[in-house]
PDB file of C-alpha atoms in Angstrom:
ATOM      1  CA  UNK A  18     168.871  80.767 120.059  1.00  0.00           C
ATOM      2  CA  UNK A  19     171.389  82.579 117.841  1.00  0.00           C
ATOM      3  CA  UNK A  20     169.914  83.518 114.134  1.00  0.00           C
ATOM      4  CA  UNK A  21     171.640  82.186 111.362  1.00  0.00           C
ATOM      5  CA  UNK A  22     171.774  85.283 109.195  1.00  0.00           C
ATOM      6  CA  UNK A  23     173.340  83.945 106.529  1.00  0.00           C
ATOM      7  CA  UNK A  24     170.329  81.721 105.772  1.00  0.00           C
ATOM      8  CA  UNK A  25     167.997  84.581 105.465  1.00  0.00           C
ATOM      9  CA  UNK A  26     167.359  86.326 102.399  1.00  0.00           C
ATOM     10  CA  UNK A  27     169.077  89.794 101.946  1.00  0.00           C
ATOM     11  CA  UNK A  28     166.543  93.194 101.805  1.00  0.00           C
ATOM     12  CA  UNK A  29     166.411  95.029  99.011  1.00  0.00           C
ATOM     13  CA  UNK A  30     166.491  98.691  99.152  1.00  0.00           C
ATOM     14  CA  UNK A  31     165.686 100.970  96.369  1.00  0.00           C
ATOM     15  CA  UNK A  32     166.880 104.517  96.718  1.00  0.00           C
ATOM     16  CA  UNK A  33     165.459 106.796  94.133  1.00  0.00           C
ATOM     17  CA  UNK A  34     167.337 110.148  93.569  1.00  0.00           C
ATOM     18  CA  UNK A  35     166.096 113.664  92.982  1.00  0.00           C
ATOM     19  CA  UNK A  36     165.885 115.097  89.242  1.00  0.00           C
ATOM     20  CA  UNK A  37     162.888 117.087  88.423  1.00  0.00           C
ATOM     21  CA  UNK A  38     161.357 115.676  84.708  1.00  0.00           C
ATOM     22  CA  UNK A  39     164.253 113.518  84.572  1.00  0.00           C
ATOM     23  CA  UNK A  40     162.631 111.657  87.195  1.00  0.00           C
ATOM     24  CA  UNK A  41     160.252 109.664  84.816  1.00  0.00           C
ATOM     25  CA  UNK A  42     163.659 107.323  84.131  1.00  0.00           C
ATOM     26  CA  UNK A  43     162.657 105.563  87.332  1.00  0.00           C
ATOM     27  CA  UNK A  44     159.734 104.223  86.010  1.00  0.00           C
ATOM     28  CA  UNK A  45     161.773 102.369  83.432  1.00  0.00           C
ATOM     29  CA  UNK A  46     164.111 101.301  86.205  1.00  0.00           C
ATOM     30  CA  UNK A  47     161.951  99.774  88.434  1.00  0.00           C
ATOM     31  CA  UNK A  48     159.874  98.240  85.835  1.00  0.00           C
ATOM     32  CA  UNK A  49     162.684  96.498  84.553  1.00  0.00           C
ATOM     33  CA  UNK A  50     164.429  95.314  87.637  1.00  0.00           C
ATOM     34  CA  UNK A  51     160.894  93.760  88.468  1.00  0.00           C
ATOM     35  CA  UNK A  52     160.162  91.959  85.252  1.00  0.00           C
ATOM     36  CA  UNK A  53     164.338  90.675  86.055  1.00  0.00           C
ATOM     37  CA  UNK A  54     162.953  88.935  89.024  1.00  0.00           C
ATOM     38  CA  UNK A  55     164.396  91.629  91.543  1.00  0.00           C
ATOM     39  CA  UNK A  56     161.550  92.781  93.572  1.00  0.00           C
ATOM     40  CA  UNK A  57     162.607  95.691  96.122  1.00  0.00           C
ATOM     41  CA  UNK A  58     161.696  94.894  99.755  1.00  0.00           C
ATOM     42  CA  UNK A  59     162.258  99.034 100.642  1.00  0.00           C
ATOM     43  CA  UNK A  60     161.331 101.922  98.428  1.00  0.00           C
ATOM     44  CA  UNK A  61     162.391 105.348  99.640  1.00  0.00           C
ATOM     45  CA  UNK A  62     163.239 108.130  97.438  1.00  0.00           C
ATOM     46  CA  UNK A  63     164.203 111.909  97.445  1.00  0.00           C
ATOM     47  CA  UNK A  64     161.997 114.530  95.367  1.00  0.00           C
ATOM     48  CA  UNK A  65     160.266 113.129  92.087  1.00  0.00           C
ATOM     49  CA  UNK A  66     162.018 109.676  93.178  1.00  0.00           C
ATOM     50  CA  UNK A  67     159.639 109.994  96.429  1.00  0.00           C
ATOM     51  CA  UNK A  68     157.027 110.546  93.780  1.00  0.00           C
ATOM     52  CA  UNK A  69     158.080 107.270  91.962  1.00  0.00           C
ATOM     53  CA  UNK A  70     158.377 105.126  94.804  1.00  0.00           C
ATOM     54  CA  UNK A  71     155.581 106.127  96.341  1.00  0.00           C
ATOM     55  CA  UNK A  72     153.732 104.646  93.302  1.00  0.00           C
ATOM     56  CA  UNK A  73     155.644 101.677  93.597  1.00  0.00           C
ATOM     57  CA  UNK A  74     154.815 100.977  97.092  1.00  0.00           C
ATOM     58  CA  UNK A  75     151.347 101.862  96.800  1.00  0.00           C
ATOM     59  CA  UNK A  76     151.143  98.866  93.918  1.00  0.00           C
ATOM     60  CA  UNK A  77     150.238 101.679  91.224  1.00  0.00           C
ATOM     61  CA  UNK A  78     153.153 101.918  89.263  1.00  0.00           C
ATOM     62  CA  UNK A  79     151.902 100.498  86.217  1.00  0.00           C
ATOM     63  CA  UNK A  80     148.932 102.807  85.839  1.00  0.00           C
ATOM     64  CA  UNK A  81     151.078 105.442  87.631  1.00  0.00           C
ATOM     65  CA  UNK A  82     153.291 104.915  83.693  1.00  0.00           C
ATOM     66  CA  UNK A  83     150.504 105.236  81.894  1.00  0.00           C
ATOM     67  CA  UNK A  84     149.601 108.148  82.950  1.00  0.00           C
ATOM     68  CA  UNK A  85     153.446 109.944  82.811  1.00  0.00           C
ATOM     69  CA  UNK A  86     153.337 108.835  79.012  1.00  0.00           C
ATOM     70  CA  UNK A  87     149.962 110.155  77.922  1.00  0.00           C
ATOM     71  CA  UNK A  88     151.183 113.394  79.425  1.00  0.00           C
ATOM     72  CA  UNK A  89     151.247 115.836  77.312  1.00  0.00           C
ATOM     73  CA  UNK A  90     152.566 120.470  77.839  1.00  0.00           C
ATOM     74  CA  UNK A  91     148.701 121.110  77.935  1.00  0.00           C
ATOM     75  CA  UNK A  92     148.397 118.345  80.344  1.00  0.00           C
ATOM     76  CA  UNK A  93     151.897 119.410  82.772  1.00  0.00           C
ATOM     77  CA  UNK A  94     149.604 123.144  82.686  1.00  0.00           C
ATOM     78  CA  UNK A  95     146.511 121.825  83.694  1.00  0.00           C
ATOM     79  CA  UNK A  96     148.119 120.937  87.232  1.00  0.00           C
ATOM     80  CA  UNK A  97     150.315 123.868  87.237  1.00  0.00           C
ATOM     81  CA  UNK A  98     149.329 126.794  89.692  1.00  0.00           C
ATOM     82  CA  UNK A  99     151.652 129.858  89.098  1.00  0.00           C
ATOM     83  CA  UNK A 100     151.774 132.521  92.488  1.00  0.00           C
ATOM     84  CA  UNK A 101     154.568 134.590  93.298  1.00  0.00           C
ATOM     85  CA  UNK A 102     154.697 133.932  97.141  1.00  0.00           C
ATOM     86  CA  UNK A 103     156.933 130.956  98.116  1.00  0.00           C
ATOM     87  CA  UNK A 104     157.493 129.759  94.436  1.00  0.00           C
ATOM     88  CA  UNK A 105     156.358 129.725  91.174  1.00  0.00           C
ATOM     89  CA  UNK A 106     153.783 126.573  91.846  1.00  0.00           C
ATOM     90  CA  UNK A 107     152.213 126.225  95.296  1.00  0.00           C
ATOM     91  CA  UNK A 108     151.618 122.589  94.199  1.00  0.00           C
ATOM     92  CA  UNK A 109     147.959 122.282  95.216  1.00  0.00           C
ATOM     93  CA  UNK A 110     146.486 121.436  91.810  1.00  0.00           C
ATOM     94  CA  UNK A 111     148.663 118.614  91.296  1.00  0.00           C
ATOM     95  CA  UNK A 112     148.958 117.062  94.811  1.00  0.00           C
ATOM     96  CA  UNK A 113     144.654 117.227  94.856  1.00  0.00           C
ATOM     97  CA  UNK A 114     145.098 115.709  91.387  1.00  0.00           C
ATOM     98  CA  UNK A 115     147.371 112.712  92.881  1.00  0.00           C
ATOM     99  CA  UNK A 116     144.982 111.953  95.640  1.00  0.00           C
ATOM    100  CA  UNK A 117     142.028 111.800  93.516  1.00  0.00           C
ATOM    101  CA  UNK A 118     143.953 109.345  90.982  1.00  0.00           C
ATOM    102  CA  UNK A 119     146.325 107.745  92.747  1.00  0.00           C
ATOM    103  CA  UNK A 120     147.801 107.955  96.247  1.00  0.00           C
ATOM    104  CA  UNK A 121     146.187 108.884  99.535  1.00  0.00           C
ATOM    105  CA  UNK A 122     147.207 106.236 102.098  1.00  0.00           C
ATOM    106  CA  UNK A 123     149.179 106.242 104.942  1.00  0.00           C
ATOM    107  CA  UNK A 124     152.484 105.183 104.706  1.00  0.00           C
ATOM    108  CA  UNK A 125     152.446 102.887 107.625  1.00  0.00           C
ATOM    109  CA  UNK A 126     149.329 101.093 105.163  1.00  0.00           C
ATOM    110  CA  UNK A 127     151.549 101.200 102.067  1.00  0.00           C
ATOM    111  CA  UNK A 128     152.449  97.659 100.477  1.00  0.00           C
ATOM    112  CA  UNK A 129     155.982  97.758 100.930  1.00  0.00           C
ATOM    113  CA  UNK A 130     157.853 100.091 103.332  1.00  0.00           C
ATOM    114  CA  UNK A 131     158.635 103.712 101.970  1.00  0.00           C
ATOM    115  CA  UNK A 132     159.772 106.598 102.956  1.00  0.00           C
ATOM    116  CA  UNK A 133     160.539 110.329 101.573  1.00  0.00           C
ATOM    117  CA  UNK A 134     163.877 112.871 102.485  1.00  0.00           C
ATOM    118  CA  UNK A 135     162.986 116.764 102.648  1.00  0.00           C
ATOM    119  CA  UNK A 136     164.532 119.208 104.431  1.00  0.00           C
ATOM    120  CA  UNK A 137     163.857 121.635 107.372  1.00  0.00           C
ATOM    121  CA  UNK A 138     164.439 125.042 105.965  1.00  0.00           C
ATOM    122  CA  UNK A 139     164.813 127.041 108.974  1.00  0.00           C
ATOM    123  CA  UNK A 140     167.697 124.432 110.519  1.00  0.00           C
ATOM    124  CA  UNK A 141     168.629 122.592 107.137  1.00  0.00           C
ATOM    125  CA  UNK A 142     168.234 119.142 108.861  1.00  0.00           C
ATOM    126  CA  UNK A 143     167.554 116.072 106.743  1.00  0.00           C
ATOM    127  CA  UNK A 144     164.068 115.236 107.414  1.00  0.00           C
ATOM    128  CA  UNK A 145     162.869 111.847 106.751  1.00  0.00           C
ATOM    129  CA  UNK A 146     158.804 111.464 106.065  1.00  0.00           C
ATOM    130  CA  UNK A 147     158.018 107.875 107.591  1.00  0.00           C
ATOM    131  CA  UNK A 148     154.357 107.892 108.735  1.00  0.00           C
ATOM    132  CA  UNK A 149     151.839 109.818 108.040  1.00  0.00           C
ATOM    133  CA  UNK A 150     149.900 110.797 104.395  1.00  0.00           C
ATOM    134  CA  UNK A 151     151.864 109.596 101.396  1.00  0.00           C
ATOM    135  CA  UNK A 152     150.743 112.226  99.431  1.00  0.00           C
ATOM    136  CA  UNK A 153     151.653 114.975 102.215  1.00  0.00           C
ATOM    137  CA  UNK A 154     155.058 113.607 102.299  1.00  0.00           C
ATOM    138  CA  UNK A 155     155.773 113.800  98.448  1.00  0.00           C
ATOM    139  CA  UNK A 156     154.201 117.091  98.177  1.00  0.00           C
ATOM    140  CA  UNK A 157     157.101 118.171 101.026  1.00  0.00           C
ATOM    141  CA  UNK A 158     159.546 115.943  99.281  1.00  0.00           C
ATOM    142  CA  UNK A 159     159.076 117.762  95.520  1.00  0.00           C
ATOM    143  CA  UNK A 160     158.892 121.194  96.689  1.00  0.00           C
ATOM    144  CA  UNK A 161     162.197 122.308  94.890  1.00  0.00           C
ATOM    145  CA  UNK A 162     163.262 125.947  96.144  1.00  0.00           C
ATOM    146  CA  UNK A 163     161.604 128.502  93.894  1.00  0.00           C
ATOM    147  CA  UNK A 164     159.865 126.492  91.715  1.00  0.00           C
ATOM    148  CA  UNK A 165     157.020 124.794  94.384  1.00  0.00           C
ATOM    149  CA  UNK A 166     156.440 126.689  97.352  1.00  0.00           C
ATOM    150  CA  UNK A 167     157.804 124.857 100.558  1.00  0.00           C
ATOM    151  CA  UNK A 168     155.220 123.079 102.761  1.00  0.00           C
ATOM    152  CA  UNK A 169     154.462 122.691 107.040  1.00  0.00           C
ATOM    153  CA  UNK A 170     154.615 119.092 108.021  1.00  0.00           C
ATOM    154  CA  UNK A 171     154.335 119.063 111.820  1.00  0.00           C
ATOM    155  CA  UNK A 172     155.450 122.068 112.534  1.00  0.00           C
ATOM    156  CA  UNK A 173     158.177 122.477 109.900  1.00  0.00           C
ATOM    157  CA  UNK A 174     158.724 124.305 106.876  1.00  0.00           C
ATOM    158  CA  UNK A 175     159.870 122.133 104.725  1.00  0.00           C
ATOM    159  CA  UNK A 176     161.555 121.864 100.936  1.00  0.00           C
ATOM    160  CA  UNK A 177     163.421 119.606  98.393  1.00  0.00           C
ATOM    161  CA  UNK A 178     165.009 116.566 100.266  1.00  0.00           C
ATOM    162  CA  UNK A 179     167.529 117.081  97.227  1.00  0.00           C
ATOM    163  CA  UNK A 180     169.529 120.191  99.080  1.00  0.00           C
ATOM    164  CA  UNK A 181     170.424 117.396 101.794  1.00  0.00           C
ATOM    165  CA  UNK A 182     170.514 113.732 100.509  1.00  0.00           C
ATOM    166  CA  UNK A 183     169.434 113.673  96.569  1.00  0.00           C
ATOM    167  CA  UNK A 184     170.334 109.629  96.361  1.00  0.00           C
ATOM    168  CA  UNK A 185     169.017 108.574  99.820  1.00  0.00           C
ATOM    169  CA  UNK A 186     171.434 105.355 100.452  1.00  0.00           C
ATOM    170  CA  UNK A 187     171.612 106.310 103.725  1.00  0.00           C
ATOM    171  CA  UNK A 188     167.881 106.361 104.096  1.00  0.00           C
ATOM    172  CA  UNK A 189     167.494 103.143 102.465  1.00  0.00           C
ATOM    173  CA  UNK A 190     170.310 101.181 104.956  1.00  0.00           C
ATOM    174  CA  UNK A 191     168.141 102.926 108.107  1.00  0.00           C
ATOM    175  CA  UNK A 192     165.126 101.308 106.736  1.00  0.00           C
ATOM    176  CA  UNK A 193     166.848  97.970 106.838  1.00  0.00           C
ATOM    177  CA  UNK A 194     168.119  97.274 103.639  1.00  0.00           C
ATOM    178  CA  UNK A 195     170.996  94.977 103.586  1.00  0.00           C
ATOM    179  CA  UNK A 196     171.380  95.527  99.584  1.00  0.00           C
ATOM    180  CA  UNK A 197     170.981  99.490  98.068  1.00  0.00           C
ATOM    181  CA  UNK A 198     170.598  99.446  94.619  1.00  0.00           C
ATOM    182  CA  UNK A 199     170.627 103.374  94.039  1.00  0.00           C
ATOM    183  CA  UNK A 200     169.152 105.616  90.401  1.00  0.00           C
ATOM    184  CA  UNK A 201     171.266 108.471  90.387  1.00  0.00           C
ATOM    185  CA  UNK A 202     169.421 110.680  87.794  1.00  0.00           C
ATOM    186  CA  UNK A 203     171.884 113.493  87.674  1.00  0.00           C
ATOM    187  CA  UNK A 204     175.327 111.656  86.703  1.00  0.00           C
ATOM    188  CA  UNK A 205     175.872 112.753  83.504  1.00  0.00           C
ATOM    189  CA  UNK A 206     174.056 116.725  83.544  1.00  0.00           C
ATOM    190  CA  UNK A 207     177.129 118.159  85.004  1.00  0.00           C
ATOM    191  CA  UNK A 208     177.717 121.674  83.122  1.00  0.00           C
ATOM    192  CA  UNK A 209     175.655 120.038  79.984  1.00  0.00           C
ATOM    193  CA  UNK A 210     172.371 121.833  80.961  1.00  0.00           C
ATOM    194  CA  UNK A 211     173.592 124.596  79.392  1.00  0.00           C
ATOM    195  CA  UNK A 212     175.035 123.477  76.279  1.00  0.00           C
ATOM    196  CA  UNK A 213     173.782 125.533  73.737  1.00  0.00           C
ATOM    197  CA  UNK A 214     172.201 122.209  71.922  1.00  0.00           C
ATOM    198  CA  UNK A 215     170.469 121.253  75.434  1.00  0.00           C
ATOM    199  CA  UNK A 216     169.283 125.513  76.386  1.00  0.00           C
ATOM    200  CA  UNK A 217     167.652 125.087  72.585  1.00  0.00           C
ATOM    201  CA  UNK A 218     165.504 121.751  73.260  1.00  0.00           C
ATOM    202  CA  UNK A 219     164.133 123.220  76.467  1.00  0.00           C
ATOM    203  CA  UNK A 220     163.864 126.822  75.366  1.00  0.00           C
ATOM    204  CA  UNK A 221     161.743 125.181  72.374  1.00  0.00           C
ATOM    205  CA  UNK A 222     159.700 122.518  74.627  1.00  0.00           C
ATOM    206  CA  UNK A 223     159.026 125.297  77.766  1.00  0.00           C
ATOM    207  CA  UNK A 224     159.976 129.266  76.431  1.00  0.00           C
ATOM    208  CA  UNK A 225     157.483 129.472  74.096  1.00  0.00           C
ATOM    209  CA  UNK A 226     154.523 127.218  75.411  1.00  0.00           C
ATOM    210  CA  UNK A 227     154.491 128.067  78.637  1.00  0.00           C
ATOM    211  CA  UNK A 228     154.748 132.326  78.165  1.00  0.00           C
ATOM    212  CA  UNK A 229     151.256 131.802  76.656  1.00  0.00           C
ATOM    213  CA  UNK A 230     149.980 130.563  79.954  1.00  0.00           C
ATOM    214  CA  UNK A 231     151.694 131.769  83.048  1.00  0.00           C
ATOM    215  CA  UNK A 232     151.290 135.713  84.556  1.00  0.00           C
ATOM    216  CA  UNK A 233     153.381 138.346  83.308  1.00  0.00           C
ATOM    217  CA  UNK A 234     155.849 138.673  86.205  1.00  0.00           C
ATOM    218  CA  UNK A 235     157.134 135.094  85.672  1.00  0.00           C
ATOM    219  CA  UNK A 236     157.499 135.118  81.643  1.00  0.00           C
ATOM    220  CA  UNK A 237     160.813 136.423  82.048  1.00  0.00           C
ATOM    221  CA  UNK A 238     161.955 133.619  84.268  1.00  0.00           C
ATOM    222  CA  UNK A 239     161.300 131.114  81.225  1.00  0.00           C
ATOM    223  CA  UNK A 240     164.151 130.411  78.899  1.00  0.00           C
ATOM    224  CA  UNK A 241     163.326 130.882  75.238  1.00  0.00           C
ATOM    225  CA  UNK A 242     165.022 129.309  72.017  1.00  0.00           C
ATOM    226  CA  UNK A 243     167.792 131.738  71.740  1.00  0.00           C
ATOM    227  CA  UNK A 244     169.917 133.108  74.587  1.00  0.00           C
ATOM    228  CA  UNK A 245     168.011 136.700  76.226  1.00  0.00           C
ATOM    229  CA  UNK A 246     170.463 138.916  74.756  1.00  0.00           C
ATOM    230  CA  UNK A 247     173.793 139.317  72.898  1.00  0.00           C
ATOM    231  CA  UNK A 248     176.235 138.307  76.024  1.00  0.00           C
ATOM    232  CA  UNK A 249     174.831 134.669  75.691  1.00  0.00           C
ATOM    233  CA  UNK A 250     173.411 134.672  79.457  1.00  0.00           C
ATOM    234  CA  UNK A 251     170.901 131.865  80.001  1.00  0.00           C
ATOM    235  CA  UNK A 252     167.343 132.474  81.330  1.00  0.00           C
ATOM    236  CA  UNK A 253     166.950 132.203  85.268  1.00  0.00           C
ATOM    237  CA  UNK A 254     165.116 129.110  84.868  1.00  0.00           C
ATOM    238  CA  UNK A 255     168.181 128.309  83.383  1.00  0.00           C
ATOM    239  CA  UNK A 256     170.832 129.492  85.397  1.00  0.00           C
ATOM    240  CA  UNK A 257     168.832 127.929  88.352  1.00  0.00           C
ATOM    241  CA  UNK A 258     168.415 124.212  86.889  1.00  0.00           C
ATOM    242  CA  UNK A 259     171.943 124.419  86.486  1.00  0.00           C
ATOM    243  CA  UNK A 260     173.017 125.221  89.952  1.00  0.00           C
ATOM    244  CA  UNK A 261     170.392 123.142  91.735  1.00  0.00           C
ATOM    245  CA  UNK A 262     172.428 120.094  89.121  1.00  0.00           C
ATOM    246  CA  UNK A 263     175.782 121.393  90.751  1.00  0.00           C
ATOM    247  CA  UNK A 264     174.564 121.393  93.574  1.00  0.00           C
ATOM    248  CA  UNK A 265     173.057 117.778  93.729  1.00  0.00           C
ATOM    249  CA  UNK A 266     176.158 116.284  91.868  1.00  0.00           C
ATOM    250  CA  UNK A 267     178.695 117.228  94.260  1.00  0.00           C
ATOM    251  CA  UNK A 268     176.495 116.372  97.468  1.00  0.00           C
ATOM    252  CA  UNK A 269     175.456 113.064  95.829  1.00  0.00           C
ATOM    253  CA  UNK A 270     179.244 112.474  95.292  1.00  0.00           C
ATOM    254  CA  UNK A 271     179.846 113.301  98.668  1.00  0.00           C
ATOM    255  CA  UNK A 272     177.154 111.193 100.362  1.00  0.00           C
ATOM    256  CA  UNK A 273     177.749 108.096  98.366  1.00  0.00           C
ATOM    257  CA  UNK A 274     181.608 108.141  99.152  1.00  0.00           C
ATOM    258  CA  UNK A 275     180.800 108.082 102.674  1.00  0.00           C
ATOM    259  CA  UNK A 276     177.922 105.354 102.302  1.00  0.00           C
ATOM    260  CA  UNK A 277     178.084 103.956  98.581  1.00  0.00           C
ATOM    261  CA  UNK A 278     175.495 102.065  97.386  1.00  0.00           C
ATOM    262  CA  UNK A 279     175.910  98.588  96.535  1.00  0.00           C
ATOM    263  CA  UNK A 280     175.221  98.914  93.038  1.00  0.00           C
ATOM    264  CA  UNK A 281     173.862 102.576  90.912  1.00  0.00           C
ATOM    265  CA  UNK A 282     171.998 103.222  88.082  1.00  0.00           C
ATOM    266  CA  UNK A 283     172.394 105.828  86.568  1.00  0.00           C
ATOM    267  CA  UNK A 284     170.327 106.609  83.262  1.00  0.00           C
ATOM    268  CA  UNK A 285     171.971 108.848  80.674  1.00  0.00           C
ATOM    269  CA  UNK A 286     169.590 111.815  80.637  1.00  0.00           C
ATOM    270  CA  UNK A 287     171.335 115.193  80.134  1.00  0.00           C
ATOM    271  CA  UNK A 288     169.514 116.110  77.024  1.00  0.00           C
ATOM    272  CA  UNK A 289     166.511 116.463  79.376  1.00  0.00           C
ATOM    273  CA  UNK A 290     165.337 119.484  81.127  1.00  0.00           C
ATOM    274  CA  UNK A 291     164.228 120.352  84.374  1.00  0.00           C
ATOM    275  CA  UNK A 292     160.651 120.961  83.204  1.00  0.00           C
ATOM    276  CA  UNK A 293     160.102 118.138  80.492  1.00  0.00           C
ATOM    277  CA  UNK A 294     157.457 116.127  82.095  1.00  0.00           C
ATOM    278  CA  UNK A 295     156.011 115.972  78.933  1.00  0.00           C
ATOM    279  CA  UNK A 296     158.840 113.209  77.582  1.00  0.00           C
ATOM    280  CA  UNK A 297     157.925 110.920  80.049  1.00  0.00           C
ATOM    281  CA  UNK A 298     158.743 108.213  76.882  1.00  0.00           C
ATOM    282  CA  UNK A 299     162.336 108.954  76.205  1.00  0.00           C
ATOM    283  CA  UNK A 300     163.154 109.408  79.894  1.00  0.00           C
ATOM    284  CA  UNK A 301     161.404 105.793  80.634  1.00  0.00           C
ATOM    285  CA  UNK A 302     163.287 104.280  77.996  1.00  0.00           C
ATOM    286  CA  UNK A 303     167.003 105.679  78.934  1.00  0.00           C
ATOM    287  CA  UNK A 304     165.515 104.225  82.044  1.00  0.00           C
ATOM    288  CA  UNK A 305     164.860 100.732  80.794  1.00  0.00           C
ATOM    289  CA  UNK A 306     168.592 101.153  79.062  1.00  0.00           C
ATOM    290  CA  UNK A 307     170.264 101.788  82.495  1.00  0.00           C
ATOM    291  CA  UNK A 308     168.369  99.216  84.258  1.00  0.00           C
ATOM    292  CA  UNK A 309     169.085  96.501  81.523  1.00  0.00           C
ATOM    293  CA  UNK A 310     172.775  97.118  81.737  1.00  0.00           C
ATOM    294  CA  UNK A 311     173.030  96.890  85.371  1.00  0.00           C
ATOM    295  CA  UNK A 312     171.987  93.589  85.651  1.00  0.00           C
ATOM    296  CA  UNK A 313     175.214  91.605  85.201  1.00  0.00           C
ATOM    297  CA  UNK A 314     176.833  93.613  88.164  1.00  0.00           C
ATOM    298  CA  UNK A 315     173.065  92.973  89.700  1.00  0.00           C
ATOM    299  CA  UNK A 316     173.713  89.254  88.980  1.00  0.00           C
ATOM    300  CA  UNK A 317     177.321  89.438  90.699  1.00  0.00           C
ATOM    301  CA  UNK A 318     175.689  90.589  93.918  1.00  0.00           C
ATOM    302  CA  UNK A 319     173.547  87.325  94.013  1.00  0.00           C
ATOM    303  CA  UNK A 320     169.987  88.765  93.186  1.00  0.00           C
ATOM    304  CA  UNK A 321     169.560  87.367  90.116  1.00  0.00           C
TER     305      UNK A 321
END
């Protein structure tokens, strides 16, 4: 007997993009499109957005919140373990500190379906995490070239899904979604990161706080208040945030021209910087802003 699929009622995918501390605007998101009545049926999510949906499909995102806004630089060192070999974190601390808190399920036993993107760095193939330990597959999905050290999942060395797919649409529509509703955390960073107003908030929030803790040989990596000498050049923290965000803007732009999204949010969060974890608040609320003005295009699609 055919199916009348008109009659049945649409899936809901949520895509959450890549974007380092930026990625605490997805907690606003989602808790705003819920309390709107618009509950996704799919969660996936590339880098911190794997992080994010991964709380939200393991029905912690609430606490999950609480916890990113109680967070505080002492806190973001606490879970920070600083090597030289593979990256500046190997990313043990924190992942041990997620499974003890919060996630350590498999994915196939997660309350809505989610998946992560990260990607094979010997062949650069889009990987997508599906089964398996949730917390394995956001540890893979988060480890950003040179900051976390890269990760073997099954044989793989794996990184940052966000050198591949940093707004995973296409992930989202595999997974069955019939509606993507998309964050895009990185629409508005293009070339801003290093504005001199921008280098100064996250030379003042990082430089200085985190010399005092990490070894000698990765000081000079950290940006300070004030350009490193009298040409003006940035840090190489900052020089790399800013071509991993030129990098993720133009393959975002790519990828979503070939598969858009049916509707994107994108939070305005350039004054942000790649290691602010610490401002979990402002990020949530720009968040919460983004969300809030989506919904009449939200309503135009017929989920609200």
């Amino acid at each position: 007997m055919a199916v009348n699929r008109r009659s049945r009622k649409p899936r809901i995918g949520l895509a959450l993009g890549s974007g380092s501390a930026r990625g605490w605007a997805h907690l606003g998101v989602v808790r705003t499109l819920v309390q709107a009545g618009i509950r996704p049926d799919i969660v996936c999510g590339t880098s911190i957005g794997a992080l994010v949906a991964a709380a939200h499909a393991c029905g912690e995102l609430e606490r999950f919140e609480a916890w990113t806004r109680q967070l505080k630089m002492r806190d973001v060192l606490s879970l920070m373990d600083f090597h030289l070999t593979g990256g500046m974190l190997k990313g043990e601390r924190l992942m041990a500190f997620f499974r003890r808190h919060f996630m350590d399920r498999p994915i196939e036993a997660l309350n809505v379906p989610f998946a992560a993107v990260a990607t094979d760095l010997h062949t650069g193939q889009e990987v997508w995490l599906q089964e398996g330990s949730t917390t394995d597959a956001v540890r893979a999905s988060i480890a950003l070239p040179g900051l976390f050290s890269p990760v073997w999942v099954d044989g793989r060395l794996l990184v940052d899904g966000g050198l591949v797919n940093p707004v995973p649409v296409s992930l989202a529509r595999a997974m069955g979604a019939d509606i993507v509703l998309a964050v895009d955390l990185n629409a508005d960073i293009l070339g801003r990161h290093l504005d001199a107003s921008v280098a100064q908030k996250v030379g003042s929030s990082i430089g200085s706080a985190w010399r005092q803790h990490v070894p000698d040989a990765l000081a000079a990596l950290l940006p300070t208040s004030n350009h490193d000498d009298d040409t003006g050049m940035p840090s190489l923290l900052d020089i790399v945030a800013s071509s991993i965000n030129i990098m993720q803007v133009r393959i975002t732009r790519s990828r979503m021209a070939g598969d858009p999204a049916d509707a994107v949010i994108a939070p305005a969060l350039a004054t942000l910087g790649l290691m602010d974890f610490h401002k979990a608040a402002l990020a949530i609320e720009a968040g919460e802003q983004a969300a809030t003005a989506s919904l009449p295009a939200l309503q135009r699609l017929g989920l609200l």
